[in-house]
Amino acid sequence: MTRIPLAGSAPDFGQLAADIKTWGRELGFQQVGISDIDLGAHPARLAEWIARGFHADMDFMADPRRTQPAALIPGTVRVISVRMDYWPADTHAPDILRDGTRAYIARYALGRDYHRTVRQRLQKFADRIEAAIGPFGYRAFTDSAPVLEKPFAEQAGLGWMGKHTVIINRTAGSYFFLGELFTDLPLPVDAPVTAHCGSCSACIDICPTQAIVAPYQLDARKCISWLTIEYEGVIPEPLRAPIGNRIFGCDDCQLVCPWNRYARATPEKDFLPRHALDRAKLLDLFRWSEADYLRATEGMALRRALYPVFLRNVAIGLGNAPYDPAIIAALEARLPEAGEVLAEHIRWAL
């Protein structure tokens, strides 16, 4: 980020911060907060998490720029954090999880790829600021670079870090995306909010694979989100039954969180379910060709899982489903041409 002199006299940064929050809400962000770039104890906590191997094979988490915003984008002095609600109404998530014939997809992934929507909105946000004060230094991010998004959101007052390591907002729950504008504007910062998890351990108790090994400690190697999205290999057999019918991500720790009784349905049409994937049958998905898969997931975060990974996940779901001769036939039909990883899971399912 190259420092660009602001046009005319220096703005009233206190008023500018208030205006920025108003503009952000007008553009569809439910909340905007501002933090400085000192991450406090978070870099040490990240280093400890990595040292324990909890990052699985996500070596990119160790990028030193993740804890040094000014090294990532020189000139950064503040981070403007935003949140955008994604929860679609009437998804019947608990009912689908109980129905072993249906596929459960994390609710955030049912609509348009959030990277596109949030990033485009952040660009409009920066353009609105620039229209008011002239050119300034900034860079927009949403889960797209070595950025510690959740600590910045926490420091900006958007919520507190829950025991499941997801940010919780007292009036909006936790079903929201985060985004950031790294900027050279010396804006006044917001105060963090206090944590309100108390003695509750619902998220720890509900985790199907016991991936939340302690409050605020998530072992990604056991996490269904990592297993079904990031990991492309053979899923350890003891974890397959607990995965159930979750074929892309997992919402259990959020579904059970008491604060999500305050969650609001998203006003963003981009995040509404596409292709009826919020109620799809496992058997129907397993019959998809690669062309079917690519066509149905175009422009969606669901595409992050490669087609063989998607089939592997659905095969696990079918193995956990109630007995059905049609499932046996579908699995057996896939087996002769399946790659080594998929074949392993098909045999297990059978």
PDB file of C-alpha atoms in Angstrom, residues 10 40 51 128 158 166 178 196 199 254 329:
ATOM      1  CA  ALA A  10      -6.801  16.336   6.648  1.00  0.00           C
ATOM      2  CA  GLY A  40      -1.709  -8.700  21.166  1.00  0.00           C
ATOM      3  CA  ALA A  51       3.156 -26.321  17.123  1.00  0.00           C
ATOM      4  CA  ARG A 128     -17.581   5.218  -1.358  1.00  0.00           C
ATOM      5  CA  LEU A 158     -17.923  -7.249  16.049  1.00  0.00           C
ATOM      6  CA  VAL A 166     -16.153 -18.797  15.795  1.00  0.00           C
ATOM      7  CA  LEU A 178     -16.093 -11.441   7.726  1.00  0.00           C
ATOM      8  CA  HIS A 196     -20.466 -14.148  27.066  1.00  0.00           C
ATOM      9  CA  SER A 199     -19.835 -21.951  31.605  1.00  0.00           C
ATOM     10  CA  GLN A 254     -23.308 -23.163  15.693  1.00  0.00           C
ATOM     11  CA  ALA A 329     -26.365 -50.774  -6.498  1.00  0.00           C
TER      12      ALA A 329
END
